[in-house]
Coordinates of C-alpha atoms in Angstrom, one line a residue:
M1 CA 107.7 183.7 85.2
G2 CA 104.8 186.1 85.4
T3 CA 106.1 187.9 88.5
R4 CA 107.1 191.1 86.7
G5 CA 104.5 193.8 85.8
P6 CA 100.8 193.7 86.2
R7 CA 100.1 190.9 83.7
R8 CA 100.4 187.3 84.5
G9 CA 102.8 185.3 82.5
P10 CA 101.1 182.0 82.2
G11 CA 97.6 183.5 82.1
P12 CA 95.3 183.8 79.1
P13 CA 96.8 186.2 76.6
D14 CA 93.5 187.8 75.6
G15 CA 94.7 188.3 72.1
G16 CA 97.7 187.4 70.0
W17 CA 97.4 183.9 68.5
G18 CA 94.0 183.8 70.4
W19 CA 92.4 185.7 67.5
A20 CA 93.4 182.9 65.1
V21 CA 92.0 180.4 67.6
L22 CA 88.8 182.6 67.7
G23 CA 88.6 182.4 63.9
A24 CA 88.9 178.7 63.9
C25 CA 86.3 178.4 66.7
F26 CA 84.0 180.6 64.5
V27 CA 84.2 178.2 61.6
V28 CA 83.8 175.1 63.8
T29 CA 80.8 176.5 65.7
G30 CA 79.2 177.4 62.3
F31 CA 79.5 173.9 61.1
A32 CA 78.4 172.3 64.4
Y33 CA 75.2 174.3 64.8
G34 CA 74.4 175.3 61.2
F35 CA 75.0 172.0 59.4
P36 CA 72.2 169.9 61.1
K37 CA 69.7 172.6 60.3
A38 CA 70.8 173.2 56.8
V39 CA 70.5 169.5 56.0
S40 CA 66.7 169.9 56.4
V41 CA 66.7 171.5 52.9
F42 CA 67.2 168.0 51.5
F43 CA 64.3 166.4 53.5
R44 CA 61.6 166.5 50.9
A45 CA 63.9 164.9 48.3
L46 CA 64.8 162.2 50.8
M47 CA 61.1 161.6 51.7
R48 CA 60.4 161.2 48.0
D49 CA 63.3 158.8 47.2
F50 CA 62.9 156.6 50.3
G51 CA 59.1 156.8 50.6
A52 CA 59.4 157.9 54.2
G53 CA 57.4 160.3 56.4
Y54 CA 58.7 163.6 57.8
S55 CA 59.3 162.2 61.3
D56 CA 61.5 159.3 59.9
T57 CA 63.5 161.8 57.8
A58 CA 63.9 164.3 60.6
W59 CA 65.9 161.6 62.5
V60 CA 68.9 162.4 60.3
S61 CA 69.2 165.9 61.9
S62 CA 68.2 164.7 65.3
I63 CA 70.8 161.9 65.4
M64 CA 73.4 164.4 64.1
L65 CA 72.5 166.8 67.0
A66 CA 72.3 164.0 69.5
M67 CA 75.8 162.8 68.6
L68 CA 77.0 166.4 68.8
Y69 CA 75.7 166.7 72.3
G70 CA 75.7 163.1 73.6
T71 CA 79.4 162.4 73.0
G72 CA 80.3 165.3 75.2
P73 CA 81.9 163.2 77.9
V74 CA 83.8 161.1 75.4
S75 CA 85.1 164.3 73.8
S76 CA 86.2 165.6 77.2
I77 CA 88.1 162.4 78.0
L78 CA 89.8 162.4 74.5
V79 CA 90.8 166.0 74.8
T80 CA 92.2 165.5 78.3
R81 CA 94.1 162.4 77.1
F82 CA 95.4 163.5 73.7
G83 CA 94.9 167.3 73.5
C84 CA 92.7 169.5 71.3
R85 CA 94.6 169.5 68.0
P86 CA 94.7 165.7 67.3
V87 CA 91.1 165.3 68.4
M88 CA 89.9 168.0 66.1
L89 CA 91.9 166.6 63.1
V90 CA 90.3 163.2 63.5
G91 CA 86.9 164.8 64.0
G92 CA 87.2 166.7 60.7
L93 CA 88.0 163.5 58.8
L94 CA 85.0 161.7 60.4
A95 CA 82.6 164.5 59.6
S96 CA 83.7 164.6 56.0
A97 CA 83.7 160.8 55.6
G98 CA 80.1 160.6 57.0
M99 CA 78.6 162.9 54.4
V100 CA 80.6 161.3 51.6
L101 CA 79.4 157.8 52.6
A102 CA 75.8 159.2 53.0
S103 CA 75.8 160.1 49.3
F104 CA 75.8 156.4 48.5
A105 CA 73.1 155.4 50.9
T106 CA 70.2 153.3 49.7
R107 CA 68.2 153.1 52.9
L108 CA 67.3 155.5 55.7
L109 CA 69.2 153.3 58.1
E110 CA 72.4 153.9 56.2
L111 CA 71.7 157.7 56.3
Y112 CA 71.3 157.4 60.1
L113 CA 74.6 155.7 60.5
T114 CA 76.6 157.9 58.1
A115 CA 75.2 161.5 58.0
G116 CA 73.7 161.1 61.5
V117 CA 76.2 159.1 63.6
L118 CA 79.5 159.5 61.8
T119 CA 79.1 163.2 60.8
G120 CA 77.6 164.1 64.2
L121 CA 80.6 162.4 66.0
G122 CA 83.0 164.3 63.8
L123 CA 81.4 167.6 64.5
A124 CA 81.4 166.9 68.3
L125 CA 85.1 166.1 68.2
N126 CA 85.6 169.6 66.7
F127 CA 83.1 171.6 68.7
Q128 CA 84.0 170.9 72.3
P129 CA 87.8 171.2 71.9
S130 CA 87.4 174.5 70.2
L131 CA 85.4 176.0 73.1
I132 CA 88.0 174.6 75.6
M133 CA 90.8 176.2 73.7
L134 CA 89.0 179.5 73.4
G135 CA 88.6 179.6 77.2
L136 CA 92.4 179.1 77.5
Y137 CA 93.2 182.1 75.3
F138 CA 90.6 184.6 76.6
E139 CA 89.6 185.7 80.1
R140 CA 89.0 189.4 80.4
R141 CA 87.5 189.5 76.8
R142 CA 85.9 186.1 77.2
P143 CA 82.2 187.3 76.8
L144 CA 83.1 189.1 73.6
A145 CA 85.1 186.1 72.3
N146 CA 82.2 183.8 73.0
G147 CA 79.8 186.1 71.2
L148 CA 82.1 186.4 68.2
A149 CA 82.7 182.6 68.0
A150 CA 79.0 181.9 68.4
A151 CA 78.3 184.2 65.5
G152 CA 79.7 181.4 63.3
S153 CA 76.4 179.5 63.7
P154 CA 74.2 182.1 61.9
V155 CA 76.8 183.0 59.4
F156 CA 77.1 179.4 58.2
L157 CA 73.4 178.8 58.5
S158 CA 72.6 181.8 56.3
A159 CA 75.1 180.4 53.8
L160 CA 74.6 176.7 54.0
S161 CA 70.8 176.8 53.6
P162 CA 70.8 178.5 50.1
L163 CA 73.9 176.6 49.2
G164 CA 72.1 173.3 50.0
Q165 CA 69.1 174.4 47.9
Q166 CA 71.4 175.2 44.9
L167 CA 73.2 171.9 45.3
L168 CA 69.9 170.0 45.5
E169 CA 68.6 171.7 42.3
H170 CA 71.8 171.1 40.3
F171 CA 73.3 167.9 41.6
G172 CA 70.5 166.2 43.5
W173 CA 70.7 165.2 47.2
R174 CA 73.5 162.7 46.5
G175 CA 75.8 165.2 44.8
G176 CA 74.9 167.7 47.4
F177 CA 75.9 165.4 50.2
L178 CA 79.2 164.6 48.4
L179 CA 80.1 168.2 48.0
L180 CA 79.2 169.1 51.6
G181 CA 81.4 166.3 52.7
G182 CA 84.3 168.0 51.0
L183 CA 83.4 171.3 52.6
L184 CA 83.6 169.7 56.1
L185 CA 87.3 169.1 55.5
H186 CA 87.8 172.7 56.6
C187 CA 87.4 171.4 60.1
C188 CA 90.8 169.8 59.8
A189 CA 92.4 173.1 59.0
C190 CA 90.7 174.7 62.0
G191 CA 92.1 171.9 64.2
A192 CA 95.6 172.6 62.9
V193 CA 95.3 176.2 64.2
M194 CA 94.8 175.1 67.8
R195 CA 98.3 175.7 69.1
P196 CA 98.7 175.3 72.8
P197 CA 98.8 178.6 74.7
P198 CA 101.9 179.7 76.6
G199 CA 101.9 177.7 79.9
P200 CA 104.1 176.8 82.9
R201 CA 107.1 174.6 82.5
P202 CA 106.8 171.0 83.9
R203 CA 107.0 170.7 87.6
R204 CA 108.9 167.9 89.4
N205 CA 108.3 166.6 92.9
S206 CA 110.7 167.2 95.8
A207 CA 112.8 164.1 95.0
G208 CA 113.5 165.5 91.5
D209 CA 111.9 162.6 89.6
A210 CA 109.4 163.2 86.8
P211 CA 106.5 160.7 87.2
G212 CA 104.2 163.2 88.8
E213 CA 104.9 166.2 86.6
V214 CA 102.4 168.5 84.9
E215 CA 103.1 169.4 81.3
A216 CA 101.5 172.0 79.0
D217 CA 99.6 170.6 76.0
S218 CA 96.7 171.5 73.8
V219 CA 94.2 171.4 76.7
G220 CA 96.3 173.6 78.9
L221 CA 97.8 171.0 81.3
R222 CA 98.1 167.3 81.3
L223 CA 99.1 165.3 84.3
R224 CA 101.3 162.3 83.9
E225 CA 100.4 159.3 85.9
A226 CA 101.6 159.6 89.5
P227 CA 103.7 156.9 91.1
S228 CA 102.1 154.4 93.5
G229 CA 103.4 156.5 96.5
G230 CA 102.2 159.7 95.0
R231 CA 99.6 161.9 96.6
T232 CA 96.8 161.8 93.9
R233 CA 95.9 161.1 90.3
R234 CA 93.9 163.3 88.1
R235 CA 90.6 162.0 86.7
L236 CA 89.8 162.3 83.0
L237 CA 86.2 163.4 83.8
D238 CA 85.4 165.3 86.9
V239 CA 81.8 164.2 87.8
T240 CA 82.0 166.0 91.1
V241 CA 80.9 169.1 89.3
C242 CA 77.4 167.7 89.4
T243 CA 77.3 168.5 93.1
D244 CA 77.6 172.2 92.3
R245 CA 74.3 174.0 92.7
A246 CA 75.1 176.5 89.9
F247 CA 75.9 173.6 87.6
A248 CA 72.6 171.7 88.5
V249 CA 70.5 174.8 87.8
Y250 CA 72.3 175.3 84.5
A251 CA 71.9 171.7 83.5
V252 CA 68.1 171.6 84.2
T253 CA 67.7 174.9 82.2
K254 CA 69.6 173.5 79.2
F255 CA 67.5 170.3 79.2
L256 CA 64.2 172.3 79.1
M257 CA 65.7 174.7 76.6
A258 CA 66.9 171.9 74.2
L259 CA 63.4 170.3 74.1
G260 CA 62.0 173.2 72.1
L261 CA 64.8 175.6 71.0
F262 CA 65.8 173.9 67.8
V263 CA 62.3 172.7 66.7
P264 CA 61.1 176.0 65.0
A265 CA 64.4 176.3 63.0
I266 CA 64.2 172.6 61.8
L267 CA 60.6 172.8 60.8
L268 CA 60.6 176.4 59.4
V269 CA 61.5 175.6 55.8
N270 CA 58.9 172.8 55.4
Y271 CA 56.3 174.8 57.3
A272 CA 56.7 177.6 54.8
K273 CA 56.5 175.2 51.9
D274 CA 53.3 173.7 53.2
A275 CA 51.9 177.2 53.5
G276 CA 52.4 177.8 49.8
V277 CA 55.7 179.7 49.9
P278 CA 58.0 178.9 46.9
D279 CA 61.0 176.6 47.7
S280 CA 63.7 179.3 47.1
E281 CA 61.9 181.9 49.3
A282 CA 61.2 179.2 52.0
A283 CA 64.9 178.4 52.1
F284 CA 65.7 182.1 52.4
L285 CA 63.8 182.3 55.7
L286 CA 66.6 180.5 57.4
S287 CA 69.0 183.0 55.9
I288 CA 66.9 185.8 57.5
V289 CA 67.3 184.1 60.9
G290 CA 71.0 183.8 60.2
F291 CA 71.4 187.5 59.2
V292 CA 69.7 188.8 62.4
D293 CA 71.6 186.2 64.5
I294 CA 74.9 187.4 63.0
V295 CA 74.4 190.9 64.6
A296 CA 72.7 189.6 67.8
R297 CA 75.5 187.3 69.0
P298 CA 78.5 189.6 68.9
A299 CA 76.4 192.5 70.2
C300 CA 75.1 190.4 73.1
G301 CA 78.6 189.1 73.9
A302 CA 79.9 192.7 74.1
L303 CA 76.9 193.7 76.3
A304 CA 77.5 190.8 78.6
G305 CA 81.1 191.9 79.0
L306 CA 80.2 195.2 80.5
A307 CA 81.3 195.6 84.1
R308 CA 77.8 196.2 85.4
L309 CA 76.2 193.3 83.5
R310 CA 78.8 190.6 83.7
P311 CA 78.0 189.6 87.3
H312 CA 74.3 189.2 86.3
V313 CA 74.9 187.3 83.0
A314 CA 72.6 184.4 84.3
Y315 CA 69.6 186.8 84.4
L316 CA 70.5 188.1 80.9
F317 CA 70.5 184.5 79.7
S318 CA 67.1 183.8 81.3
L319 CA 65.7 186.9 79.7
A320 CA 66.9 185.7 76.3
L321 CA 65.2 182.3 76.8
M322 CA 61.9 183.9 77.8
A323 CA 62.0 186.2 74.7
N324 CA 62.7 183.2 72.4
G325 CA 59.8 181.2 74.0
L326 CA 57.4 184.1 73.7
T327 CA 58.4 184.6 70.0
D328 CA 57.4 181.0 69.3
L329 CA 54.1 181.4 71.1
S330 CA 53.1 184.6 69.4
S331 CA 54.0 183.4 65.9
A332 CA 52.2 180.0 66.0
R333 CA 49.5 181.2 63.6
A334 CA 51.9 182.9 61.1
R335 CA 51.0 181.7 57.6
T336 CA 51.8 184.6 55.2
Y337 CA 55.3 185.2 54.0
G338 CA 55.4 188.6 55.7
A339 CA 54.4 187.1 59.0
L340 CA 57.0 184.4 58.7
V341 CA 59.7 187.1 57.9
A342 CA 58.7 189.0 61.1
F343 CA 58.9 185.7 63.1
C344 CA 62.4 185.1 61.7
V345 CA 63.6 188.5 62.7
A346 CA 62.3 188.2 66.3
F347 CA 63.4 184.5 66.5
G348 CA 66.9 185.3 65.2
L349 CA 67.4 188.1 67.7
S350 CA 66.4 186.0 70.7
Y351 CA 68.1 182.9 69.4
G352 CA 71.4 184.9 68.9
M353 CA 71.2 186.1 72.5
V354 CA 70.8 182.5 73.8
G355 CA 73.7 181.3 71.6
A356 CA 76.0 184.1 72.7
L357 CA 75.4 183.6 76.4
Q358 CA 74.9 179.9 77.0
F359 CA 78.6 178.9 77.3
E360 CA 79.6 182.1 79.0
V361 CA 77.1 181.3 81.8
L362 CA 78.6 177.8 82.2
M363 CA 82.2 179.1 82.3
A364 CA 81.3 181.7 84.9
A365 CA 79.4 179.2 87.0
V366 CA 82.0 176.4 87.2
G367 CA 85.3 178.1 86.4
A368 CA 87.8 177.4 83.7
A369 CA 89.3 174.4 85.4
R370 CA 86.1 172.4 85.6
F371 CA 84.6 173.7 82.3
P372 CA 85.7 170.7 80.1
S373 CA 84.0 168.2 82.3
A374 CA 81.0 170.4 82.9
L375 CA 80.6 171.0 79.2
G376 CA 80.7 167.3 78.4
L377 CA 78.1 166.4 81.0
V378 CA 75.8 169.2 79.9
L379 CA 76.0 168.2 76.3
L380 CA 75.2 164.6 77.2
L381 CA 72.0 165.8 79.1
E382 CA 71.2 168.1 76.1
A383 CA 71.4 165.1 73.8
V384 CA 68.6 163.4 75.5
A385 CA 66.4 166.4 75.1
V386 CA 67.4 166.7 71.4
L387 CA 66.4 163.1 70.8
I388 CA 63.0 163.8 72.4
G389 CA 62.2 167.3 70.9
P390 CA 62.5 167.4 67.1
P391 CA 61.5 163.7 66.4
S392 CA 58.4 164.2 68.6
A393 CA 57.6 167.4 66.8
G394 CA 57.9 165.6 63.4
R395 CA 55.6 162.8 64.6
L396 CA 53.0 165.3 65.7
V397 CA 53.2 167.0 62.3
D398 CA 52.6 163.7 60.5
A399 CA 49.7 162.9 62.8
L400 CA 48.0 166.3 63.1
K401 CA 49.0 167.9 59.8
N402 CA 49.2 171.1 61.8
Y403 CA 52.3 173.1 62.8
E404 CA 50.5 175.4 65.3
I405 CA 50.6 173.0 68.2
I406 CA 54.3 172.4 67.6
F407 CA 55.1 176.1 68.0
Y408 CA 53.0 176.3 71.2
L409 CA 54.8 173.4 72.7
A410 CA 58.3 174.5 71.7
G411 CA 57.7 178.1 72.9
S412 CA 56.3 176.9 76.3
E413 CA 59.3 174.7 76.9
V414 CA 61.9 177.5 76.2
A415 CA 60.0 180.1 78.2
L416 CA 59.8 177.7 81.1
A417 CA 63.5 177.2 80.9
G418 CA 64.0 181.0 81.2
V419 CA 61.6 181.3 84.1
F420 CA 63.3 178.4 86.0
M421 CA 66.8 179.9 85.4
A422 CA 65.8 183.3 86.8
V423 CA 63.9 181.9 89.8
A424 CA 66.5 179.4 90.7
T425 CA 69.3 181.9 90.4
K426 CA 67.5 184.4 92.6
C427 CA 66.1 182.0 95.3
C428 CA 68.6 179.2 95.5
L429 CA 72.0 180.4 94.3
R430 CA 71.9 184.0 95.7
R431 CA 70.7 182.7 99.1
S432 CA 73.5 180.1 99.3
Q433 CA 76.0 182.8 98.4
D434 CA 74.9 185.0 101.2
A435 CA 75.3 182.2 103.6
T436 CA 78.6 180.7 102.4
P437 CA 80.3 182.5 99.5
S438 CA 81.8 180.1 97.0
P439 CA 83.3 181.1 93.6
G440 CA 82.1 177.8 92.1
T441 CA 78.4 179.0 92.5
K442 CA 78.6 182.7 91.8
G443 CA 77.8 182.8 88.1
G444 CA 79.3 185.8 86.4
A445 CA 80.6 187.3 89.6
S446 CA 83.3 184.6 89.8
D447 CA 85.3 186.4 87.1
T448 CA 85.6 189.5 89.3
E449 CA 86.8 187.4 92.2
D450 CA 89.3 185.7 90.0
A451 CA 90.7 189.1 89.1
E452 CA 90.9 190.1 92.7
A453 CA 92.7 186.8 93.5
E454 CA 95.1 187.5 90.8
V455 CA 96.0 190.8 92.3
D456 CA 96.4 189.3 95.7
S457 CA 98.8 186.6 94.3
E458 CA 101.1 189.1 92.6
P459 CA 103.6 189.4 95.6
L460 CA 104.0 185.6 95.8
P461 CA 107.4 184.1 95.3
T462 CA 108.5 183.3 91.8
S463 CA 108.2 179.6 92.4
A464 CA 104.4 179.8 92.9
E465 CA 102.2 178.9 90.0
E466 CA 99.8 181.6 89.0
P467 CA 96.3 180.7 88.0
G468 CA 95.4 180.9 84.3
G469 CA 93.5 178.8 81.8
L470 CA 93.5 175.4 83.3
E471 CA 96.6 175.9 85.5
A472 CA 94.5 175.3 88.5
L473 CA 94.2 171.7 87.4
A474 CA 97.7 171.0 88.5
V475 CA 97.9 168.2 91.1
P476 CA 100.4 169.1 93.8
S477 CA 103.4 166.9 94.2
P478 CA 103.9 164.9 97.5
G479 CA 106.1 167.6 98.8
T480 CA 103.8 170.5 98.2
G481 CA 102.2 172.1 101.2
P482 CA 98.4 172.4 101.8
S483 CA 98.4 176.1 101.1
E484 CA 98.9 176.5 97.3
P485 CA 98.6 179.8 95.4
E486 CA 96.4 178.0 92.8
M487 CA 93.9 177.2 95.6
E488 CA 93.9 180.8 96.7
A489 CA 92.9 182.0 93.2
E490 CA 90.4 179.2 92.6
P491 CA 89.2 178.1 96.1
G492 CA 86.4 176.1 94.5
L493 CA 88.8 173.6 92.9
D494 CA 90.3 170.6 94.5
S495 CA 93.4 168.7 93.4
E496 CA 91.4 166.1 91.6
S497 CA 89.5 168.4 89.3
V498 CA 89.9 168.2 85.6

């Protein structure tokens, strides 16, 4: 299979049903990133009804984001164990149930547990599997696919923010939460779309028995438990990815970025209202960010897919971070509506670039095989930053009654992340590549080498497995020799990688 013609049989199709998967990923990404920010429209009503400060109310969005990121390893394990489709279906039900139960809350603690924990967990169980499945369907067009999927965030943000304002005015925050809970059931429909991509047939060991076979499922491959005399067992979460320099640099960058990236978007509506902007116009500011973001993400994804730029996607990502940080710093004194609109345009452009590139950089750095584990660990680290950033910003607002210092802090953190990414990539990663080349630490250049490895593997016998999606995850049977075709295409992967 896959030995005839230039195209690999079991490899990512780069189209076909992948476009339906891309559409579902678009919707899921929109809910995952847009929903926690759109909920901020209800904060003033919650503050009034519960007699709480802004920092206490902001914990609803912070907990939701923390669950989205912090449950990354759990989501990785569940996806590896059960597959993408069932995990996403359960996640959609949990997200909807959380908002429905939140509409009956009588205390802030109940909001934390329902809208924060339950809905955040449901969104997490949809978000990560959708990204994993997208990586299995696209390889050559992956930067463009990531950019188009990431565009779901601004599209939904620009729609959910005014929708939330209308629901608040007509039905109150309780009715709004109830209706938004029904809207989140669309995540279940997206989960049903996640059909497993075409993959290799199960392999049996030399004795012909099946306990060590590898079978295709919603994640790409799943390894059945090997017998006691077998060669190895696959781990559900590959923590060895932490030893990869490219992953370490990316993880530190994401932690610094998450401290300040989301703060301006979360505080923007209330900042504008305190500046005297009418409620409807203040809510429209988030829509402006969304409209610019809609154009920026697909455009940046297409730009990153160009042959000359794709090997340098890490530098493009660092440039986007620095632009976002400088936008916050230069707009800290914006008080008029015109100045706020200008800030939203610049912020939406840089924010869209960051959103389009962040997962492409990680995929290029660690490879498709280790991406599920790497994504889970990065999201866990990002959750810590999310729990520190927005709540601390809200507490400073309550204490200082001034948003200027918040924008300075947030901008400094994001700009520092961009500088660190560029310097570390130039000084550490490039130097190590010159000494000992390794596809696991080559950023965007690894895609080119994968393509070269695919060409080299064409004349191999038909019994050899060709790399594609997560095919490199397959653990060799006891009778397999040490020189495997998968290892030639993905030299940075070992037989225990997830």
